[in-house]
Amino acid sequence: MVLLRKGAEAELYQESWYGLNIVRKVRKVKTYRHPKLDLKIRKSRTGREAQIMHEAKGSGVPTPLIFMVDMTSTTIIMQYVAGSRVKDLLHFLSSIERLRLCSQIGQLIGRLHRNRIIHGDLTTSNMILSKTGKLFFIDFGLSEHSEELEKRGVDLLLMKRAFYSTHYSFAFECFKAITEGYAVEMGEEACKNVIERVNKISKRGRYESKR
Amino acid sequence: MICLGIESTAHTFGIGLVSSSGKIIVDINDTYQPPPGKGIHPREAAQHHCEVAPKVLKQALQKSKIELEKIDAIAFSVGPGLGPSLRTGATVARALAVWLEKPLIPIHHAIGHIELASLTTGAKDPLVILVSGGHTSILAFGDGYWRVFGETQDITLGNLLDMLAREAKFSSPGGSVIESLAHKGEKYLDLPYVVKGNDVSYSGLLTAASKMYKAGSKLEDVCYSVQEVSFAMLSEAAERALAHTEKKAVLLTGGVAANKRLQQMLKIISKEHQADLFIVPKIYSGDCGAQIAWTGILACQSSIKVNVDESFIKSKFRLDKVFIPWR
Ligand SMILES: Nc1ncnc2c1ncn2[C@@H]1O[C@H](COP(=O)(O)OP(=O)(O)OP(=O)(O)O)[C@@H](O)[C@H]1O
Ligand SMILES: Nc1ncnc2c1ncn2[C@@H]1O[C@H](COP(=O)(O)OP(=O)(O)OP(=O)(O)O)[C@@H](O)[C@H]1O
Ligand SMILES: [Mg+2]
């Protein structure tokens, strides 16, 4: 059992489990928050993640296979995806490869939305390009079911923000490609509405500059 | 080099004098307090600033024993904030700059919060958590700009606490009253916890907490629970940003940074991720002239200045739009 990564919410271990190469995602107690709140958050996130990750796969969005969920220890055992996080990869791609990947990201987001799934934490840390070239979405702890424009808007806003904060040198072109991919799944009209909402939400912050 | 900085974005009118070696020579501030249960009235705040400005300036000069002629630059908070308050500070700044024939330097108020906190704590390349009446943002610096990793999608953490305090008929700003009441709270009440990625949303929490208070829950318990939930939300968002950016320093700044419970939560999180937590000293956590003066030094050294006839205030001014050449 090796510690693969220490995420914000969970510790992730890579190990062999009945001969399978798996990841054990353990949501540990967070001592900074009230024990009642802590338990509630860990339980609901573990439940959602396992359920919606499984559903997403059914909708044609690659996600790790779920093998086991243990609510008492708030642990999920899932398939290990060998590959690289999009966050670490983006820099090494050619411009064309990068835009192709982003368009694919947009399509997968669209597919989630079309199937009433909101991811809730779209960042480039939460996407893995597998060695076989398949793009996986992970980390569904904040996901939920919804078809609301607002929720879809927030989802895409978080994605946009992730690019502008972390990959700022090519954020503009990447997000454009994501939008185009998204439109392929959602249709031009629906896509336009969601993007309008994204802009509206980001202006809600008190200090949006007047342009 | 010595810079005189004028702060007047909201409730505080302040003047600070800071030297280019980073010495805070003097920092005099006077804060307008609206009547209990009321929010800031922009016109009254500006009126207050007009009245105290001469006194604050005089006191700053007397206490520092620095003659006006020894001052090399005049910095002022150009925004964001309340229009009438900003205009008052800007007017004083323009007059001084013209009279002394010194450069006039426009400063984004939030950058002031960050830079003075960096100076006084020594934090290097931190993940910044800026929590005040006007901001709730999680930031990291990259290539000339502060990049926003997370922020509130509606009201700020300072707003939340101030509006709750107002509901209970305390005067604004009410963060420290809430903190002492929370100390006496015992019962944890279930309130909406809304985190969206690295973002938070506090408006639902405010509505639910007000309802509970009106329905007869003990104010102490409401304050305690509001702190527990709102700070946990921010801490979760901050932890996610910390895991993502892998920074080794965290800098807490802004008026709400004075809160001990928030400090404690962020301390735990920073330790978990092997990062050092730096907390702005309490005297420099809220709005003050020294923030503007010190940032004025940094800006002036990068040749940033504005012509008096173009020195418009910007009441809406996002901090991620400010180019920072000195970092
Ligand atoms: N099934 C998997 N296969 C391979 N690597 C994985 C898998 N699941 C997670 N990881 C790795 O672990 C990291 C953290 O996982 P995850 O995002 O699920 O945890 P988290 O604690 O919820 O993270 P966050 O910091 O985003 O809240 C991922 O960025 C990825 O590198
Ligand atoms: N001990 C405390 N606990 C919690 N909040 C506090 C405490 N002390 C002050 N505050 C809050 O800090 C805020 C004021 O901070 P500050 O002076 O930095 O901000 P501002 O001028 O309102 O906004 P900005 O600086 O973003 O323009 C108020 O909301 C106040 O309630
Ligand atoms: Mg993650």
XYZ file of N, CA, C and O in Angstrom, chain B residues 92-209:
472
model
N -7.933 64.595 -1.118
C -6.834 64.955 -0.218
C -5.503 64.595 -0.869
O -4.543 65.382 -0.861
N -5.448 63.404 -1.477
C -4.205 62.936 -2.096
C -3.777 63.847 -3.242
O -2.608 64.235 -3.351
N -4.739 64.227 -4.095
C -4.418 65.102 -5.236
C -3.879 66.437 -4.750
O -2.870 66.947 -5.258
N -4.559 66.987 -3.731
C -4.137 68.287 -3.210
C -2.698 68.221 -2.703
O -1.869 69.082 -3.032
N -2.388 67.170 -1.947
C -1.037 67.037 -1.406
C -0.007 66.877 -2.525
O 1.070 67.478 -2.491
N -0.356 66.053 -3.509
C 0.586 65.779 -4.605
C 0.888 67.048 -5.401
O 2.041 67.319 -5.743
N -0.154 67.824 -5.666
C 0.037 69.062 -6.434
C 0.854 70.063 -5.628
O 1.828 70.637 -6.107
N 0.468 70.206 -4.374
C 1.111 71.195 -3.515
C 2.582 70.861 -3.285
O 3.463 71.711 -3.361
N 2.862 69.588 -3.025
C 4.245 69.183 -2.744
C 5.041 68.882 -4.009
O 6.240 68.619 -3.938
N 4.334 68.855 -5.147
C 4.962 68.501 -6.425
C 5.618 67.132 -6.366
O 6.796 66.957 -6.700
N 4.841 66.163 -5.869
C 5.331 64.787 -5.757
C 4.423 63.868 -6.574
O 3.261 64.195 -6.818
N 4.964 62.727 -7.003
C 4.129 61.815 -7.799
C 2.922 61.290 -7.007
O 3.000 61.077 -5.802
N 1.826 61.114 -7.750
C 0.576 60.597 -7.193
C 0.440 59.140 -7.637
O 0.515 58.839 -8.835
N 0.230 58.249 -6.664
C 0.266 56.818 -6.986
C -1.057 56.139 -6.633
O -1.457 56.119 -5.470
N -1.739 55.586 -7.662
C -3.024 54.926 -7.397
C -2.803 53.488 -6.937
O -2.051 52.746 -7.566
N -3.458 53.100 -5.843
C -3.264 51.752 -5.299
C -4.592 51.017 -5.189
O -5.583 51.562 -4.700
N -4.585 49.772 -5.656
C -5.757 48.922 -5.457
C -5.744 48.500 -3.993
O -4.774 47.926 -3.495
N -6.845 48.782 -3.316
C -6.947 48.571 -1.889
C -6.597 47.140 -1.434
O -5.898 46.944 -0.433
N -7.062 46.144 -2.180
C -6.815 44.750 -1.769
C -5.331 44.395 -1.901
O -4.799 43.610 -1.108
N -4.668 44.977 -2.888
C -3.229 44.747 -3.028
C -2.520 45.296 -1.784
O -1.540 44.739 -1.304
N -3.067 46.396 -1.253
C -2.545 46.959 -0.004
C -2.628 45.959 1.143
O -1.669 45.760 1.890
N -3.780 45.298 1.275
C -3.951 44.262 2.309
C -2.875 43.180 2.159
O -2.301 42.714 3.135
N -2.644 42.783 0.919
C -1.708 41.675 0.676
C -0.256 42.113 0.907
O 0.513 41.418 1.569
N 0.089 43.287 0.385
C 1.494 43.714 0.476
C 1.918 44.037 1.910
O 3.021 43.699 2.318
N 1.037 44.702 2.674
C 1.443 45.018 4.047
C 1.537 43.730 4.876
O 2.425 43.590 5.719
N 0.650 42.789 4.600
C 0.710 41.501 5.301
C 2.003 40.778 4.936
O 2.647 40.165 5.792
N 2.414 40.866 3.679
C 3.667 40.220 3.259
C 4.857 40.870 3.958
O 5.758 40.183 4.442
N 4.834 42.208 4.009
C 5.932 42.935 4.655
C 6.045 42.564 6.130
O 7.133 42.275 6.628
N 4.906 42.561 6.831
C 4.950 42.391 8.285
C 5.110 40.932 8.721
O 5.458 40.672 9.856
N 4.837 39.975 7.831
C 5.003 38.566 8.207
C 6.203 37.922 7.534
O 6.679 36.882 7.984
N 6.650 38.494 6.428
C 7.767 37.901 5.696
C 7.378 36.714 4.832
O 8.236 35.974 4.357
N 6.074 36.500 4.603
C 5.629 35.366 3.782
C 6.166 35.471 2.358
O 6.098 36.530 1.747
N 6.710 34.362 1.842
C 7.256 34.349 0.472
C 6.394 33.457 -0.423
O 6.131 32.320 -0.086
N 5.999 33.984 -1.567
C 5.181 33.277 -2.550
C 4.051 32.450 -1.918
O 3.991 31.235 -2.081
N 3.155 33.128 -1.199
C 2.116 32.390 -0.487
C 0.849 32.158 -1.310
O 0.623 32.815 -2.325
N 0.047 31.219 -0.828
C -1.356 31.162 -1.200
C -2.004 32.197 -0.289
O -1.874 32.112 0.931
N -2.645 33.214 -0.872
C -3.219 34.287 -0.060
C -4.695 34.031 0.201
O -5.443 33.684 -0.716
N -5.089 34.179 1.455
C -6.501 34.110 1.796
C -6.890 35.489 2.289
O -6.467 35.915 3.361
N -7.634 36.199 1.442
C -8.007 37.582 1.735
C -9.476 37.627 2.143
O -10.356 37.340 1.331
N -9.710 37.923 3.423
C -11.083 37.920 3.923
C -11.389 39.237 4.617
O -10.800 39.565 5.639
N -12.315 40.001 4.021
C -12.627 41.322 4.570
C -14.081 41.638 4.275
O -14.871 40.749 3.937
N -14.425 42.919 4.416
C -15.790 43.312 4.105
C -16.050 43.298 2.605
O -17.157 43.065 2.151
N -15.018 43.529 1.821
C -15.175 43.625 0.381
C -14.658 42.427 -0.392
O -14.928 42.300 -1.577
N -13.897 41.567 0.264
C -13.277 40.449 -0.449
C -13.364 39.137 0.323
O -13.258 39.135 1.543
N -13.527 38.074 -0.433
C -13.318 36.734 0.095
C -12.693 35.978 -1.058
O -13.387 35.506 -1.954
N -11.367 35.935 -1.092
C -10.674 35.389 -2.256
C -9.490 34.537 -1.850
O -8.817 34.828 -0.858
N -9.255 33.508 -2.646
C -8.091 32.647 -2.470
C -7.217 32.870 -3.700
O -7.664 32.664 -4.828
N -5.988 33.341 -3.483
C -5.169 33.840 -4.584
C -3.751 33.285 -4.567
O -3.219 32.976 -3.502
N -3.172 33.200 -5.753
C -1.746 32.917 -5.836
C -1.191 33.755 -6.979
O -1.908 34.049 -7.937
N 0.068 34.144 -6.848
C 0.649 35.033 -7.846
C 1.248 34.248 -9.000
O 1.867 33.205 -8.803
N 1.066 34.744 -10.209
C 1.687 34.113 -11.361
C 1.826 35.097 -12.503
O 0.843 35.689 -12.932
N 3.055 35.299 -12.975
C 3.304 36.052 -14.183
C 2.609 37.424 -14.216
O 1.844 37.715 -15.127
N 2.861 38.227 -13.187
C 2.390 39.604 -13.219
C 1.033 39.896 -12.604
O 0.669 41.053 -12.427
N 0.285 38.850 -12.307
C -1.063 39.071 -11.775
C -1.365 38.125 -10.610
O -0.837 37.014 -10.549
N -2.230 38.582 -9.720
C -2.790 37.682 -8.715
C -3.866 36.862 -9.406
O -4.764 37.421 -10.033
N -3.739 35.546 -9.311
C -4.692 34.654 -9.971
C -5.684 34.156 -8.937
O -5.301 33.718 -7.859
N -6.942 34.240 -9.290
C -7.990 33.840 -8.347
C -8.216 32.332 -8.447
O -8.592 31.827 -9.496
N -7.980 31.636 -7.356
C -8.245 30.187 -7.330
C -9.627 29.903 -6.771
O -10.229 28.885 -7.084
N -10.112 30.780 -5.921
C -11.444 30.601 -5.369
C -11.931 31.914 -4.817
O -11.127 32.792 -4.481
N -13.255 32.069 -4.753
C -13.807 33.304 -4.181
C -15.263 33.065 -3.803
O -15.808 32.000 -4.060
N -15.876 34.064 -3.202
C -17.287 33.906 -2.886
C -18.094 34.149 -4.153
O -17.715 34.970 -4.982
N -19.188 33.422 -4.280
C -20.052 33.657 -5.433
C -21.178 34.625 -5.100
O -21.960 34.997 -5.960
N -21.279 35.028 -3.849
C -22.260 36.075 -3.519
C -21.690 37.049 -2.484
O -20.891 37.897 -2.837
N -22.088 36.935 -1.218
C -21.605 37.918 -0.240
C -20.256 37.480 0.342
O -19.895 36.310 0.293
N -19.530 38.442 0.890
C -18.216 38.127 1.468
C -18.383 37.621 2.900
O -19.443 37.769 3.514
N -17.302 37.057 3.420
C -17.317 36.555 4.791
C -17.541 37.711 5.772
O -18.296 37.579 6.740
N -16.918 38.852 5.509
C -17.120 40.033 6.360
C -18.574 40.495 6.327
O -19.171 40.780 7.361
N -19.161 40.513 5.127
C -20.593 40.858 4.967
C -21.467 39.957 5.810
O -22.379 40.409 6.494
N -21.204 38.662 5.706
C -22.003 37.669 6.424
C -22.013 37.992 7.914
O -23.073 38.073 8.545
N -20.822 38.206 8.491
C -20.721 38.462 9.922
C -21.345 39.815 10.278
O -22.063 39.931 11.278
N -21.101 40.825 9.449
C -21.649 42.155 9.725
C -23.173 42.160 9.652
O -23.840 42.794 10.473
N -23.717 41.454 8.661
C -25.174 41.466 8.520
C -25.834 40.681 9.643
O -26.905 41.053 10.111
N -25.183 39.628 10.092
C -25.717 38.878 11.227
C -25.703 39.756 12.482
O -26.668 39.801 13.244
N -24.601 40.483 12.671
C -24.488 41.366 13.832
C -25.561 42.455 13.782
O -26.174 42.797 14.799
N -25.809 42.961 12.591
C -26.809 44.012 12.419
C -28.194 43.486 12.765
O -28.993 44.172 13.398
N -28.448 42.274 12.329
C -29.710 41.590 12.633
C -29.950 41.589 14.146
O -31.055 41.766 14.624
N -28.878 41.409 14.904
C -28.972 41.355 16.362
C -28.777 42.736 16.990
O -28.544 42.848 18.194
N -28.843 43.773 16.143
C -28.779 45.174 16.589
C -27.445 45.607 17.183
O -27.374 46.437 18.077
N -26.376 45.010 16.696
C -25.052 45.495 17.081
C -24.554 46.436 15.995
O -25.039 46.397 14.870
N -23.542 47.242 16.323
C -23.103 48.163 15.282
C -22.068 47.500 14.367
O -21.378 46.562 14.739
N -21.987 48.036 13.165
C -21.078 47.527 12.137
C -19.735 48.242 12.262
O -19.719 49.410 12.623
N -18.624 47.612 11.966
C -18.474 46.195 11.631
C -18.629 45.294 12.863
O -18.190 45.669 13.949
N -19.263 44.161 12.667
C -19.657 43.340 13.816
C -18.882 42.048 14.005
O -19.215 41.247 14.874
N -17.832 41.847 13.194
C -17.088 40.587 13.262
C -16.558 40.242 14.645
O -16.641 39.090 15.083
N -16.037 41.263 15.346
C -15.432 40.925 16.636
C -16.508 40.660 17.701
O -16.287 39.861 18.604
N -17.678 41.303 17.576
C -18.784 40.995 18.505
C -19.236 39.552 18.295
O -19.440 38.804 19.252
N -19.363 39.168 17.021
C -19.755 37.794 16.705
C -18.743 36.812 17.304
O -19.111 35.795 17.879
N -17.464 37.161 17.185
C -16.444 36.258 17.723
C -16.600 36.063 19.225
O -16.542 34.941 19.714
N -16.836 37.164 19.969
C -16.949 36.969 21.420
C -18.250 36.261 21.792
O -18.264 35.454 22.724
N -19.324 36.514 21.051
C -20.570 35.779 21.316
C -20.387 34.289 21.013
O -20.833 33.427 21.773
N -19.709 34.016 19.897
C -19.495 32.624 19.469
C -18.749 31.846 20.550
O -18.974 30.655 20.752
N -17.890 32.542 21.252
C -17.113 31.939 22.318
C -17.990 31.338 23.399
O -17.644 30.355 24.038
N -19.155 31.985 23.580
C -20.069 31.518 24.637
C -21.099 30.534 24.107
O -21.932 30.040 24.857
N -21.085 30.288 22.788
C -22.025 29.338 22.206
C -21.638 27.918 22.559
O -20.465 27.617 22.735
N -22.645 27.045 22.676
C -22.367 25.658 23.049
C -22.966 24.672 22.069
O -22.408 23.631 21.778
N -24.159 25.055 21.573
C -24.896 24.097 20.762
C -24.601 24.326 19.282
O -24.675 25.450 18.794
N -24.281 23.234 18.606
C -24.028 23.329 17.171
C -25.339 23.173 16.409
O -25.997 22.140 16.491
N -25.718 24.208 15.681
C -26.957 24.172 14.906
C -26.631 23.848 13.454
O -25.628 24.305 12.922
N -27.489 23.080 12.842
C -27.264 22.645 11.474
C -27.583 23.786 10.493
O -28.707 24.258 10.434
N -26.596 24.231 9.740
C -26.779 25.337 8.787
C -26.284 24.919 7.403
O -25.441 24.035 7.296
N -26.789 25.571 6.342
C -26.364 25.174 4.997
C -24.871 25.391 4.743
O -24.337 26.468 5.003
N -24.257 24.335 4.239
C -22.831 24.329 3.947
C -22.693 24.247 2.436
O -23.032 23.243 1.836
N -22.251 25.339 1.795
C -22.213 25.355 0.328
C -20.811 25.657 -0.205
O -20.345 26.794 -0.175
N -20.146 24.615 -0.691
C -18.846 24.770 -1.327
C -18.979 24.313 -2.769
O -19.570 23.275 -3.041
N -18.494 25.130 -3.698
C -18.525 24.750 -5.116
C -17.103 24.791 -5.631
O -16.590 25.865 -5.932
N -16.468 23.639 -5.706
C -15.062 23.610 -6.090
C -14.256 24.389 -5.073
O -14.295 24.086 -3.880
N -13.537 25.427 -5.523
C -12.804 26.285 -4.585
C -13.619 27.513 -4.197
O -13.098 28.427 -3.573
N -14.859 27.566 -4.636
C -15.701 28.723 -4.332
C -16.621 28.438 -3.148
O -16.937 27.291 -2.852
N -17.064 29.525 -2.513
C -18.036 29.384 -1.431
C -19.243 30.266 -1.757
O -19.173 31.146 -2.609
N -20.343 30.012 -1.066
C -21.529 30.848 -1.202
C -22.138 30.981 0.197
O -22.387 29.989 0.864
N -22.290 32.235 0.624
C -22.715 32.472 2.012
C -24.135 32.994 2.161
O -24.626 33.131 3.272
N -24.814 33.312 1.043
C -26.101 33.985 1.215
C -27.152 33.050 1.835
O -27.940 33.485 2.667
N -27.130 31.768 1.463
C -28.076 30.817 2.046
C -27.839 30.645 3.535
O -28.789 30.521 4.332
N -26.588 30.676 3.916
C -26.213 30.548 5.327
C -26.743 31.735 6.129
O -27.290 31.574 7.225
N -26.612 32.926 5.556
C -27.099 34.129 6.242
C -28.612 34.066 6.445
O -29.116 34.330 7.544
N -29.333 33.682 5.388
C -30.790 33.593 5.488
C -31.198 32.590 6.569
O -32.034 32.883 7.420
N -30.569 31.408 6.541
C -30.926 30.364 7.506
C -30.604 30.791 8.934
O -31.393 30.590 9.862
N -29.455 31.428 9.122
C -29.051 31.840 10.463
C -29.969 32.937 11.010
O -30.360 32.907 12.179
